[in-house]
Amino acid sequence: MAGIVCVVTTVLFGMSQGLSTARTYPPNQVTLLDSRSVQGELAWVASPTEGGWEEVSIMDDKNVPIRTYQVCNVMEPNQNNWLRTHWIRRREAQRVFVEIKFTLRDCNSLPWVSATCKETFNLFYHESDVDGERSIRESQFAKIDTVAADESFTQMDIGDRIMKLNTETRDVGVLTRKGFYLAFQDVGACIALVSVRVFYKKCPLAVRNLAQFPDTVTGADTSSLVEVRGSCVNNSEEYEIPKMYCGADGGWLVPIGSCLCKPGYEERNGECQVCKIGYYRSLASAGGCSKCPEHSYSVREGSTSCSCDKGFYRSETDPPAMACTRPPSAPLNLISNVNETSVLLEWSPPLISGGRQDLAYNVVCKRCGWECELCGDSVRYSPQRLSLRSPRVSVHQLQAHTNYTFEIWAVNGVSKHNPGPEQAVSVTLTTNQAAPSVVPSLQCKDITRHTLSLFWPEPQNPNGVILEYEVKYYEKEQSERSYRIVKTASRSVDIKDLTPLTSYVFHVRARTAAGYGEFSASYEFMTNSMPSPVMGEGVKSTVLLASILGSVVLLLILTGAFIISKRRGKYSKAKQDSEEEKHLQSVGKVYVDPFTYEDPNQAVREFAKEIDASCIKIEKVIGIGEFGEVCSGRLRLSGKREQCVAIKTLKAGFTEEQRRDFLSEASVMGQFDHPNIIHLEGVVTKCKPVMIVSEYMENGSLDAFLRKNDGRFTVIQLVGMQRGIASGMKYLSDMSYVHRDLAARNILVNSNLVCKVSDFGMSRVLEDEPEGTYTTRGGKIPIRWTAPEAIAYRKFTSASDVWSYGIVMWEVMSYGERPYWDMSNQDVIKAVEEGYRLPGPMECPVSLHQLMLDCWQRERADRPKFSQIVNMLDKLIRHPATLKRTSRETSRPHASTLSPSPLNVCTASLGSVEEWLKTVGLERYRDNFTNAGFQNLENVVHIKQEEMTKMGISSSSHQRKILASIRELLSEMQHVPGRTVPV
Ligand code: AMP
């Protein structure tokens, strides 16, 4: 015995060359205890005090003593040696880790002690608020783990001075008291505890997107994410609330939101630094500081804009990055051309435009007698008076024989800062003699058989004294050439000697000293059959024509609208047809495996659209995927409405292979276009993090969604979900794509309860499947969902997808119950092999359970195709009566489909309650049934769910399992000859 202790000591001595007291810890770990940094004795409490754990000093490679503990009672049986640490204060930690470095003697190398020698020790903890508890009973300690060595040393290693140091780390779970003690129990091994370090993890202070996140202790659970709000660094302001999640491993995850440097500052090296003199930054969202634009300057640091040089200006709408500008000089070469009472003015652009693009011209008109005054509103300008873009304008309706002065002003956006005569050019002119303008209207006051009494207003521009009016008229039926003229000095006339009941056409014009004006438009009036006058009003022939045309146009519009509406009906039908056609066209289109590309990135480019990261706004983390977080957010593509999206991110530090595997899902998804397949919006590969963006499914994965809404849907709604999934699967099988992992957890549900098939990752088939179990042939397979031939010899086909589909139907009808409940994978394989099939869930229509059983045909050729499943479900939906008969009323399913199950076998012989519970895997409730007085199975078949709760069976899944089994029992008993059962 003494010899063996000596051996251990020798090993520690040899080993000390690899040890050092100079300890550095990862920045995300906070050490609560490190035995190697304790000066002097550790003085932990050993029990027994003699002959058990013993404190020993050894030297590290810098000759600093390290305190260690050893025990080596390998020759004596029934060892129970305890060593407990001092009280360790927990501080702020919720989950604590223990790192133990130790050496352990290989028992095989001590053949003479093989019966008593052990190669493990046990690690315990005891939570306590008290520092220095005197005696703690063994039973008060909770076990953390049994620790075994990866490497144990032999006599030979000692001889060769080989160090076989083991490092093991365990976590101590969720702690609530002020502190705790650790204890090491030796049961007969030869161990040396070289060091014990206790620490907890935190996410260290970090700055992301200009927001600072404080040191944060990780959450209590291994999967918890602690949400931390960041504060903006100096001279920055919040753009969007900055948040980050502190993960359980002490690492920060996806920063959300950000801060931006305030105006006058720019981002450099994660800080906001002030803009230098001569530079400025106007907006928090702008890039870096910019040099002051031309004709401007800044005289202090941190400028948000630059001031203009003297004589230069900025308009209110000029951006700060634009150079300062000045008003233009005067237009050049103004020439006028008078035509009676109109003038055409033309000029050349000014020499100096002021450095702007918004040069325009304004016209000022002044009428000059003794004094000049501004022309009134009667003057007309073409195209307009102000803001002329071209260097010309015509001015009309001036007075004849009058002096005018016209000024042309060149103006731009900064003219108002410094208006001056140097910006205008002018011309003075006299208008000519001009004839009067046109008489604007003509009316008829009295109408008799032979006379029409007409009157009219003065022309708008008489341009002098009107000397007379001339009225020209003729019979409408006659030629205009046979007209007659009547002249009058007044503005009315009686036209006499006309023929009764005859239409006449009239024109009138005025005359001044300058001559006649133009004739007016034509006006038509008809004489009467009566001798007495009748009031009448001129009706323009064009008006008449217009009203007739109006009716015709109205008729045409109505007819057109009718035709268009017919067409549109036809079009929308055509559109619908074309959408259906689009999916039909996919038949014949075959899925391409991205891994057949020599360069898989090529497949990504081919099948997935690259999205600019700036179009994506991440909002919150909604899940954890294999490669990183899954977030929800918004996508705004130019020309499209903003939409909600799901964003899968690839966590930092990935390998090229991981990146390729991650993106392969997008290359697969991008090939599909179907309303029941999750739709890919695109990928971000040109910057980090790499992302896959897909449509957002508000209700998440189907299994969790159903569990959350247990019992809330009608059968038709559930069948509708199944129909959607079948339709998506039909599309995939038509494209020769085999999913391999069809399960409710891989179906996503949107807010309209539309189910979509998802999860097209390539690696998941082998590695990432949470339900996956390694088969003897390697590779992980989700046993409960997988067809027997796929488990046995990896024969994955659309027919094996149909098997999985049957399981998904069962999951849907049982609101997310786990298929085969808590049977082990091995038991499931065995039971299915022996012909057992899942019974119909509670309230499940017989027709649906029958369809499930069809999907679970042993021979894969006997299983229905997805197209048949879709048709079958459509039929059931069209005839809801077929869904009425539930398994509660069902008689035994076809013998060909329901093969003997463990339950069937049991009920056929009607064994005891205990036996029955055993076959259902719930023997733990034996006493509950016995205490409640259920002596035999005949009594059990009447049990109600409420009774079970009273009996202490509180798990609703267990209650459901029991009721399902009872239904089977009843069904079986009805078919046992001579037995009658009240149902
Ligand atoms: P996965 O890596 O595809 O298994 O995604 C992990 C989790 O993120 C899923 O279980 C869903 O809860 C969620 N998730 C993934 N994709 C979407 C999506 N398109 N819409 C909503 N949630 C999603």
PDB file of C-alpha atoms in Angstrom, residues 278-283 286-297 303-308 313-325 355-356:
ATOM      1  CA  GLY A 278     -12.832  71.982 -43.170  1.00  0.00           C
ATOM      2  CA  TYR A 279     -14.990  68.843 -42.952  1.00  0.00           C
ATOM      3  CA  TYR A 280     -18.628  68.243 -41.948  1.00  0.00           C
ATOM      4  CA  ARG A 281     -21.208  65.483 -41.480  1.00  0.00           C
ATOM      5  CA  SER A 282     -24.848  66.538 -41.616  1.00  0.00           C
ATOM      6  CA  LEU A 283     -26.878  63.401 -40.876  1.00  0.00           C
ATOM      7  CA  ALA A 286     -24.720  59.713 -43.771  1.00  0.00           C
ATOM      8  CA  GLY A 287     -21.330  58.093 -44.498  1.00  0.00           C
ATOM      9  CA  GLY A 288     -18.132  59.563 -43.020  1.00  0.00           C
ATOM     10  CA  CYS A 289     -17.112  63.232 -42.615  1.00  0.00           C
ATOM     11  CA  SER A 290     -16.904  65.009 -45.983  1.00  0.00           C
ATOM     12  CA  LYS A 291     -14.783  67.886 -47.159  1.00  0.00           C
ATOM     13  CA  CYS A 292     -16.717  71.185 -47.321  1.00  0.00           C
ATOM     14  CA  PRO A 293     -18.113  71.575 -50.856  1.00  0.00           C
ATOM     15  CA  GLU A 294     -16.927  74.326 -53.233  1.00  0.00           C
ATOM     16  CA  HIS A 295     -17.433  77.939 -52.091  1.00  0.00           C
ATOM     17  CA  SER A 296     -17.971  76.901 -48.444  1.00  0.00           C
ATOM     18  CA  TYR A 297     -15.900  76.404 -45.255  1.00  0.00           C
ATOM     19  CA  SER A 303     -19.413  70.795 -37.968  1.00  0.00           C
ATOM     20  CA  THR A 304     -22.749  69.520 -39.186  1.00  0.00           C
ATOM     21  CA  SER A 305     -22.698  71.821 -42.224  1.00  0.00           C
ATOM     22  CA  CYS A 306     -20.370  74.301 -43.944  1.00  0.00           C
ATOM     23  CA  SER A 307     -20.997  78.073 -44.276  1.00  0.00           C
ATOM     24  CA  CYS A 308     -21.020  79.722 -47.717  1.00  0.00           C
ATOM     25  CA  TYR A 313     -25.700  81.054 -50.972  1.00  0.00           C
ATOM     26  CA  ARG A 314     -27.720  77.895 -50.422  1.00  0.00           C
ATOM     27  CA  SER A 315     -31.432  77.500 -51.087  1.00  0.00           C
ATOM     28  CA  GLU A 316     -33.619  75.739 -48.478  1.00  0.00           C
ATOM     29  CA  THR A 317     -33.732  72.623 -50.606  1.00  0.00           C
ATOM     30  CA  ASP A 318     -30.011  72.451 -51.455  1.00  0.00           C
ATOM     31  CA  PRO A 319     -28.389  69.402 -49.801  1.00  0.00           C
ATOM     32  CA  PRO A 320     -25.400  70.163 -47.526  1.00  0.00           C
ATOM     33  CA  ALA A 321     -23.142  68.332 -49.979  1.00  0.00           C
ATOM     34  CA  MET A 322     -23.940  70.786 -52.762  1.00  0.00           C
ATOM     35  CA  ALA A 323     -21.541  73.644 -53.530  1.00  0.00           C
ATOM     36  CA  CYS A 324     -22.704  77.147 -52.575  1.00  0.00           C
ATOM     37  CA  THR A 325     -24.007  79.101 -55.567  1.00  0.00           C
ATOM     38  CA  GLY A 355     -23.348  77.353 -60.736  1.00  0.00           C
ATOM     39  CA  ARG A 356     -26.894  75.991 -60.619  1.00  0.00           C
TER      40      ARG A 356
END
